Tab-separated table of C-alpha atoms and ligand atoms in Angstrom:
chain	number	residue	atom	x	y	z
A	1	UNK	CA	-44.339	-150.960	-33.048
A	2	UNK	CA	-46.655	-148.123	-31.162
A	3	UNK	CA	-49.672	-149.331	-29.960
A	4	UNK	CA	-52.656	-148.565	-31.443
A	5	UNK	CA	-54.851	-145.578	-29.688
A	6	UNK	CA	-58.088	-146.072	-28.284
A	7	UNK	CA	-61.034	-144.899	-30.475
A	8	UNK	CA	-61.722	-141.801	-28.313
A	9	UNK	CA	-58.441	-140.558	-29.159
A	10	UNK	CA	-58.396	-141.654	-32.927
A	11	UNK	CA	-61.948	-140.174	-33.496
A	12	UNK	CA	-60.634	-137.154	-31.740
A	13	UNK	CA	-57.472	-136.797	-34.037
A	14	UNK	CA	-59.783	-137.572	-37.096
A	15	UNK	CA	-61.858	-134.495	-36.213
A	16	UNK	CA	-58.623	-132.289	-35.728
A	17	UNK	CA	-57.106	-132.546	-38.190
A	18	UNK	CA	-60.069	-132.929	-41.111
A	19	UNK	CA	-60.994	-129.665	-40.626
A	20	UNK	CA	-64.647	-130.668	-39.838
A	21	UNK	CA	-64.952	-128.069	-37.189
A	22	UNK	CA	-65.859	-125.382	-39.714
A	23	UNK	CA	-68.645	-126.984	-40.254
A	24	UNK	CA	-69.447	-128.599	-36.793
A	25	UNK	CA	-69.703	-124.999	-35.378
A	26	UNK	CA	-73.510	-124.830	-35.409
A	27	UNK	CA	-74.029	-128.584	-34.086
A	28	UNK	CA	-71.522	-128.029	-31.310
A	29	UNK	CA	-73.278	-125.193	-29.921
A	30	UNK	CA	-76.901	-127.356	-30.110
A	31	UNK	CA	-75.029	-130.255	-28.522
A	32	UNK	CA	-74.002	-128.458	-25.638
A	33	UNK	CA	-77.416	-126.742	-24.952
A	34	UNK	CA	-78.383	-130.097	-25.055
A	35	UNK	CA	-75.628	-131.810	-22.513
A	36	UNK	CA	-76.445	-128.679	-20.271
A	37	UNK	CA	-80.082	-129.184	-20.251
A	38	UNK	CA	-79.433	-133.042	-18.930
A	39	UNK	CA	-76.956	-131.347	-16.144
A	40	UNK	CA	-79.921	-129.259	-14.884
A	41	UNK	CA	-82.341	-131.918	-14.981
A	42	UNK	CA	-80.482	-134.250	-13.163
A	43	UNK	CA	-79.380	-131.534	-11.011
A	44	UNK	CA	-82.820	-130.478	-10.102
A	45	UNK	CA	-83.747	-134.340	-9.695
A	46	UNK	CA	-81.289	-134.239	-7.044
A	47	UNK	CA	-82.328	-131.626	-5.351
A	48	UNK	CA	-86.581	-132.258	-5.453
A	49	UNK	CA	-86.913	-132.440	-1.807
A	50	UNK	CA	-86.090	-128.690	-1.117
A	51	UNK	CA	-87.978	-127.155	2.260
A	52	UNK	CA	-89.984	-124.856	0.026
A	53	UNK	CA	-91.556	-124.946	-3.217
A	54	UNK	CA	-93.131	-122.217	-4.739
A	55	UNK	CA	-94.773	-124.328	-7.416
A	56	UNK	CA	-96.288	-127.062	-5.142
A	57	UNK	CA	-99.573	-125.461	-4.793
A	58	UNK	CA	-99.533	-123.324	-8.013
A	59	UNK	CA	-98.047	-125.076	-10.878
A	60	UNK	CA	-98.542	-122.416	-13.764
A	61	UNK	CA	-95.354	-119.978	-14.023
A	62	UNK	CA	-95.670	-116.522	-12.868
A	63	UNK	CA	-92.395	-114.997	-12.541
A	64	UNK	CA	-93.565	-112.914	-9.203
A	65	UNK	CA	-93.661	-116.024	-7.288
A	66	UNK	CA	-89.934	-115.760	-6.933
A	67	UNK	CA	-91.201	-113.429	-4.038
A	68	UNK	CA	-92.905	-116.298	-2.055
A	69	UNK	CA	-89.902	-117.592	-2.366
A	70	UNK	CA	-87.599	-114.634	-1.084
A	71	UNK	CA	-89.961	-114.330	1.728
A	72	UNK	CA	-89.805	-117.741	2.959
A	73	UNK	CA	-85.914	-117.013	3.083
A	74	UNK	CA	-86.625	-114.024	5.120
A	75	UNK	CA	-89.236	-116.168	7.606
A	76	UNK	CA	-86.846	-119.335	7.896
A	77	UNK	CA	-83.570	-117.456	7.774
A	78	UNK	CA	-84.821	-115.279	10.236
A	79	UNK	CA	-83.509	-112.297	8.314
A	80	UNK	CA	-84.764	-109.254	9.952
A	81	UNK	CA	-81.614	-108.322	11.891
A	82	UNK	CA	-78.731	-106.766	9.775
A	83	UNK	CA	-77.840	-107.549	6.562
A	84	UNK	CA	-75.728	-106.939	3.712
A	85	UNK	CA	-77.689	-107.430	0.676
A	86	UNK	CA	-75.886	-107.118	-2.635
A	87	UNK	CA	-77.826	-106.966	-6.327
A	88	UNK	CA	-75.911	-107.739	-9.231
A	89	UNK	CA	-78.592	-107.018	-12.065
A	90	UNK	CA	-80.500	-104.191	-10.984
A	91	UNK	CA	-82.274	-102.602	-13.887
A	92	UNK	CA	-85.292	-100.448	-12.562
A	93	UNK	CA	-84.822	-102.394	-9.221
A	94	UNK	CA	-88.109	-104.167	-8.567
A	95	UNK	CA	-86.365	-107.022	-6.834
A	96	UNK	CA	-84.014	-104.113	-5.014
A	97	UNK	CA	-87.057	-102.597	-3.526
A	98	UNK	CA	-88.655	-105.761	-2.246
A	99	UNK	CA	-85.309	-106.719	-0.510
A	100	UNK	CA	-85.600	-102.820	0.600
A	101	UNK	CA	-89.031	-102.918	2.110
A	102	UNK	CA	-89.187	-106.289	3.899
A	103	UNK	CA	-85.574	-105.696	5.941
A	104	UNK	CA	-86.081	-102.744	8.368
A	105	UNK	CA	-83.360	-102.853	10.605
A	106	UNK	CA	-81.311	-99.695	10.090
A	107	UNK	CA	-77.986	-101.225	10.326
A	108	UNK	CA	-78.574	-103.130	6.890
A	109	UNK	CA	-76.990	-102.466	4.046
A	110	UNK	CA	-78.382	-102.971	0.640
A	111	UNK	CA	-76.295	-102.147	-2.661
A	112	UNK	CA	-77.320	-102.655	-6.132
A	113	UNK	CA	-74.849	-102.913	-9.420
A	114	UNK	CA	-75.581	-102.397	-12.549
A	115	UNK	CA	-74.834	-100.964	-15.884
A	116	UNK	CA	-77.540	-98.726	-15.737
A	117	UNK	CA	-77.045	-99.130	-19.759
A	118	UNK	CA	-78.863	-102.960	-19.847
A	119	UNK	CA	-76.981	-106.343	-20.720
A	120	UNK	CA	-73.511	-106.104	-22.108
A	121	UNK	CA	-74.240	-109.109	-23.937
A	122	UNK	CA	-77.013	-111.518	-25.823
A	123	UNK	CA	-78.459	-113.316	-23.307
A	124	UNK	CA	-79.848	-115.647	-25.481
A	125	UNK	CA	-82.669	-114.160	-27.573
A	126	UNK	CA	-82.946	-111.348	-25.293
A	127	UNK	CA	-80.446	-108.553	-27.176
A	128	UNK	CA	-77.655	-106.935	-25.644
A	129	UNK	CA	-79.050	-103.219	-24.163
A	130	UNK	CA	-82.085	-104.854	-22.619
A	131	UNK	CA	-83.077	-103.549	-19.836
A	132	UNK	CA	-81.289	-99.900	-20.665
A	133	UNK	CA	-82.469	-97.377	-17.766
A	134	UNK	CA	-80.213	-94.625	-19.904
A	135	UNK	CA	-78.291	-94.551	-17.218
A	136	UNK	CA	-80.821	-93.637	-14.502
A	137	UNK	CA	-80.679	-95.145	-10.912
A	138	UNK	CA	-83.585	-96.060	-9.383
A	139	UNK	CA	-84.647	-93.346	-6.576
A	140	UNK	CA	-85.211	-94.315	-2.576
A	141	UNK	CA	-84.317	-91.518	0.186
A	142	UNK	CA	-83.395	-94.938	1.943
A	143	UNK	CA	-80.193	-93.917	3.580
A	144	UNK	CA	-79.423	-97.531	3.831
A	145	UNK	CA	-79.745	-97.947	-0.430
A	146	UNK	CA	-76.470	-97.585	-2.680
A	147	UNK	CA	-76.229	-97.950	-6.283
A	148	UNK	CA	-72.978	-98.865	-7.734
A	149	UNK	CA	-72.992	-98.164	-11.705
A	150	UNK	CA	-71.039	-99.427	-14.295
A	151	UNK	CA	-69.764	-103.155	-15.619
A	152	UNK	CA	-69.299	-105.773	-12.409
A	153	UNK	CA	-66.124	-106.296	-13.749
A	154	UNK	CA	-64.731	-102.505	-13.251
A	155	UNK	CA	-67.087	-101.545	-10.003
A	156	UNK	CA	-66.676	-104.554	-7.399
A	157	UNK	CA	-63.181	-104.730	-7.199
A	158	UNK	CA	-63.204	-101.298	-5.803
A	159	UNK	CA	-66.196	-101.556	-4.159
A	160	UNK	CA	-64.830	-104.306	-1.918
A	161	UNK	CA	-61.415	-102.786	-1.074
A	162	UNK	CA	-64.370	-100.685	1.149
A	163	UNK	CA	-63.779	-101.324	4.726
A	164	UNK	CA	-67.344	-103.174	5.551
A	165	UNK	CA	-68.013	-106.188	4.015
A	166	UNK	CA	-64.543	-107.991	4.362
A	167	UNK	CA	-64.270	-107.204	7.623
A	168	UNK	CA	-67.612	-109.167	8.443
A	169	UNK	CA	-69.087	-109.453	11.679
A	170	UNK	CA	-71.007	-112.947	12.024
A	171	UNK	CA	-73.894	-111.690	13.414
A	172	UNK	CA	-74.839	-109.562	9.845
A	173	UNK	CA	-76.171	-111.967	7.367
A	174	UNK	CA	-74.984	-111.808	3.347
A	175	UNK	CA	-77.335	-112.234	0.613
A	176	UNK	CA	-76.212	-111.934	-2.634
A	177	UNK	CA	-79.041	-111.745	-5.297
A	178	UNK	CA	-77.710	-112.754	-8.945
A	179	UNK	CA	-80.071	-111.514	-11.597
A	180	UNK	CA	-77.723	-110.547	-14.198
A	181	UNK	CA	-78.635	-113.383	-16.513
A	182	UNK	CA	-75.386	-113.848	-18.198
A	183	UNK	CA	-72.739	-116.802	-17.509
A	184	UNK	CA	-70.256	-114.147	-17.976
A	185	UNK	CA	-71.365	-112.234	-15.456
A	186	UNK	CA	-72.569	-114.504	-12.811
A	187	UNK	CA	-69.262	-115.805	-12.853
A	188	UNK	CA	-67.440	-113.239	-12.403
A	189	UNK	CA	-69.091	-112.256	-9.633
A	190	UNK	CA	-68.904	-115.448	-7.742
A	191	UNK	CA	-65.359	-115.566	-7.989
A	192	UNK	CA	-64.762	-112.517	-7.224
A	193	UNK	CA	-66.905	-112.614	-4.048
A	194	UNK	CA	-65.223	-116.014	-3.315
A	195	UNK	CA	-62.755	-115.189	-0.572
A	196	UNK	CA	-65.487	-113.456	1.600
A	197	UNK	CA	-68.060	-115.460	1.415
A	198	UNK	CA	-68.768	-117.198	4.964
A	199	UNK	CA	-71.104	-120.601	5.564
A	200	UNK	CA	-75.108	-119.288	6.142
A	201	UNK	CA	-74.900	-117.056	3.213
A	202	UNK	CA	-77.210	-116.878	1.009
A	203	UNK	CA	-77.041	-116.926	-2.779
A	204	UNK	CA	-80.483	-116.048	-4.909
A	205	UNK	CA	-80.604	-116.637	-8.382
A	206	UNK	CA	-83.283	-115.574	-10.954
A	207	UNK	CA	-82.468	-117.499	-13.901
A	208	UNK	CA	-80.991	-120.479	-12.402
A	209	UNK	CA	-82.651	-122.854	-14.954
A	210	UNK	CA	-81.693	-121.438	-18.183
A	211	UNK	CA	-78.756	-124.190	-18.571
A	212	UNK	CA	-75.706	-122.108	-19.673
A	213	UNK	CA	-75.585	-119.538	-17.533
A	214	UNK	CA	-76.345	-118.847	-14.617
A	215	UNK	CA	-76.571	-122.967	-13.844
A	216	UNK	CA	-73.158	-123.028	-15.671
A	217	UNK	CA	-71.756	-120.205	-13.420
A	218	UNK	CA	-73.169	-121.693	-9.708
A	219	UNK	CA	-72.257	-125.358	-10.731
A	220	UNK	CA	-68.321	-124.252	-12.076
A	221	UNK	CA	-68.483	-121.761	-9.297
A	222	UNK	CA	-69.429	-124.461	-6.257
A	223	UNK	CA	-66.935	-127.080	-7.831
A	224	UNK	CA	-63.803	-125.002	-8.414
A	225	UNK	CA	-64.182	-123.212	-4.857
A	226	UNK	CA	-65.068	-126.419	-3.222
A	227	UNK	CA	-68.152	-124.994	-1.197
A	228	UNK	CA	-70.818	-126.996	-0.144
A	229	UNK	CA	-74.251	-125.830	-0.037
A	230	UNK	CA	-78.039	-126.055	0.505
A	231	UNK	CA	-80.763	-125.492	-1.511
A	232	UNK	CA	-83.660	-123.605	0.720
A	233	UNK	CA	-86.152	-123.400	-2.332
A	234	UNK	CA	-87.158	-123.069	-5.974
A	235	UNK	CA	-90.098	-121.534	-8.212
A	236	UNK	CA	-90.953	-121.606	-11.415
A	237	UNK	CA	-89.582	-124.781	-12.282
A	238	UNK	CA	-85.790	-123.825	-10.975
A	239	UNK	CA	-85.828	-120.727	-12.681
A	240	UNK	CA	-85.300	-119.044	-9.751
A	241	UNK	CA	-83.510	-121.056	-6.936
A	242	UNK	CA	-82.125	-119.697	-2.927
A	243	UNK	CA	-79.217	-121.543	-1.735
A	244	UNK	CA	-77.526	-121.078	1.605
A	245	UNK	CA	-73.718	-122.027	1.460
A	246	UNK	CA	-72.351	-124.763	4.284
A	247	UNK	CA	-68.987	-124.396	3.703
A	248	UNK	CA	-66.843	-122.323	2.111
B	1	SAM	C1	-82.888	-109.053	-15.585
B	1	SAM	S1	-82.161	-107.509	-15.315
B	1	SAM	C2	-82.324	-107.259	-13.579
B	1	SAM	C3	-83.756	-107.244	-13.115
B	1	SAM	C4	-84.024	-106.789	-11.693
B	1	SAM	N1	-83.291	-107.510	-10.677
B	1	SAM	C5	-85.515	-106.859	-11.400
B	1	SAM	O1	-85.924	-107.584	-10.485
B	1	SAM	O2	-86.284	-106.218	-12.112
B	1	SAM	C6	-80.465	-107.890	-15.563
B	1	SAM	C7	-79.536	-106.705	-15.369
B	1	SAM	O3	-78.194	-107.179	-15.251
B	1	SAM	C8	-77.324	-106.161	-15.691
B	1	SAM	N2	-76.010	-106.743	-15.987
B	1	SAM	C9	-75.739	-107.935	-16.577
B	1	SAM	N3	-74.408	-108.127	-16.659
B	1	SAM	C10	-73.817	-107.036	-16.101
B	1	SAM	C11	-72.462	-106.659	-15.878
B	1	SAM	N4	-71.441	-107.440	-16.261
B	1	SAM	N5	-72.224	-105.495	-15.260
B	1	SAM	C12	-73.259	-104.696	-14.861
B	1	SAM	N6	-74.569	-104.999	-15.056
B	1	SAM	C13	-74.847	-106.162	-15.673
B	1	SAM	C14	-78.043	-105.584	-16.901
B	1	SAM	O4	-77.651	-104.258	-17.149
B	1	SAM	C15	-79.522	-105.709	-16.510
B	1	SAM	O5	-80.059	-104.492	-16.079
């Protein structure tokens, strides 16, 4: 006579086969929100002791704080030699122009990607089309900006078959900025960056603590691609979050 199966495995077969995931549909999705918010809490408890905080001496949230943050990357990276500085999530490019302004060295490199059209998808509440620049690229005579329009998923692939950044020389730092919102996205972009990406660069995200996505993307990204890394600083609660990689 078979053994009998654990529970796990019976309850699991029970909820197979009764059909009840017509139903559960709604439930599941509420279920995971919730297991995801418990990931990023305990993820943020583990990482509490971060070299800077953006919220230590000004609790409230105000989102422009995440520039405190970028330029205590800048002071303690020491990032005013060259650097390639990619922007996925562009929009109207107030972030682009920050990055613009505070590197001078006229050997950097700073390219921004976009749809230029706003999110391809809901990003939670926020609709699909948000952020819609009808198309428009921001303007800089910068000689050093690029704009590279269209979906990631059609426009990096090409864009890094470029001679430049995959031939990388180690005295050029990388910082990748990820402010497209979307797990989809984020993803994407991580792995496709994956095989270039080099210990002492630095990731930037700007909605690291919304749970499924662009926590989702970092935390699948980091454990499928084995890379170790270092959290520099947060603000706004983990919303927005700099990490520098350690290995790759
Ligand atoms: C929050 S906005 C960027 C804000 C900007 N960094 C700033 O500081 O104002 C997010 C942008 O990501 C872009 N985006 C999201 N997913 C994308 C994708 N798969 N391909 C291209 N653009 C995408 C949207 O078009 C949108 O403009």
């Amino acid at each position: 006579m078979p053994g009998k199966r654990p529970l796990p495995r019976r309850i699991k077969v029970a909820l197979l086969r009764s059909g009840v995931g017509r139903v559960g549909a709604p439930t599941s999705g509420l279920l995971l929100k919730t297991a995801y918010m418990a990931r990023l809490a305990k993820w943020t408890h583990g990482h509490r002791d971060v070299s800077f905080n953006a919220d230590a001496d000004e609790s409230e949230f105000r989102y422009n704080k995440r520039e405190r943050l970028f330029q205590f990357v800048c002071d303690a990276e020491g990032l005013d030699g060259p650097i390639d500085y990619l922007e996925f999530g562009v929009a109207k490019g107030k972030s682009f122009f920050w990055w613009l302004s505070q590197n001078q060295h006229p050997k950097s490199n700073f390219t921004g990607f976009d749809t230029f059209t706003g999110l391809p998808e809901d990003f939670g509440p926020v609709k699909a089309g948000t952020f819609d620049t009808k198309g428009s690229v921001p303007e800089t005579d910068d000689p050093r900006a690029h704009f590279v329009a269209g979906y990631f998923q059609k426009t990096l692939g090409p864009f890094l078959k470029e001679p430049g950044l995959t031939e990388r020389s180690s005295e050029r730092r990388l910082v990748v900025h990820l402010d497209a919102d979307l797990y989809s996205s984020t993803l994407f972009v991580l792995t496709r960056l994956a095989p270039m990406l080099q210990p002492n660069d630095i990731l930037l995200f700007d909605e690291f603590g919304v749970p499924m996505h662009e926590f989702k993307a970092f935390t699948e990204f980091v454990q499928a691609y084995q890379i170790g890394y270092e959290v520099l600083g947060q603000a706004n609660d983990y919303l927005q979050v700099a990490v520098k990689l350690t290995h790759v």
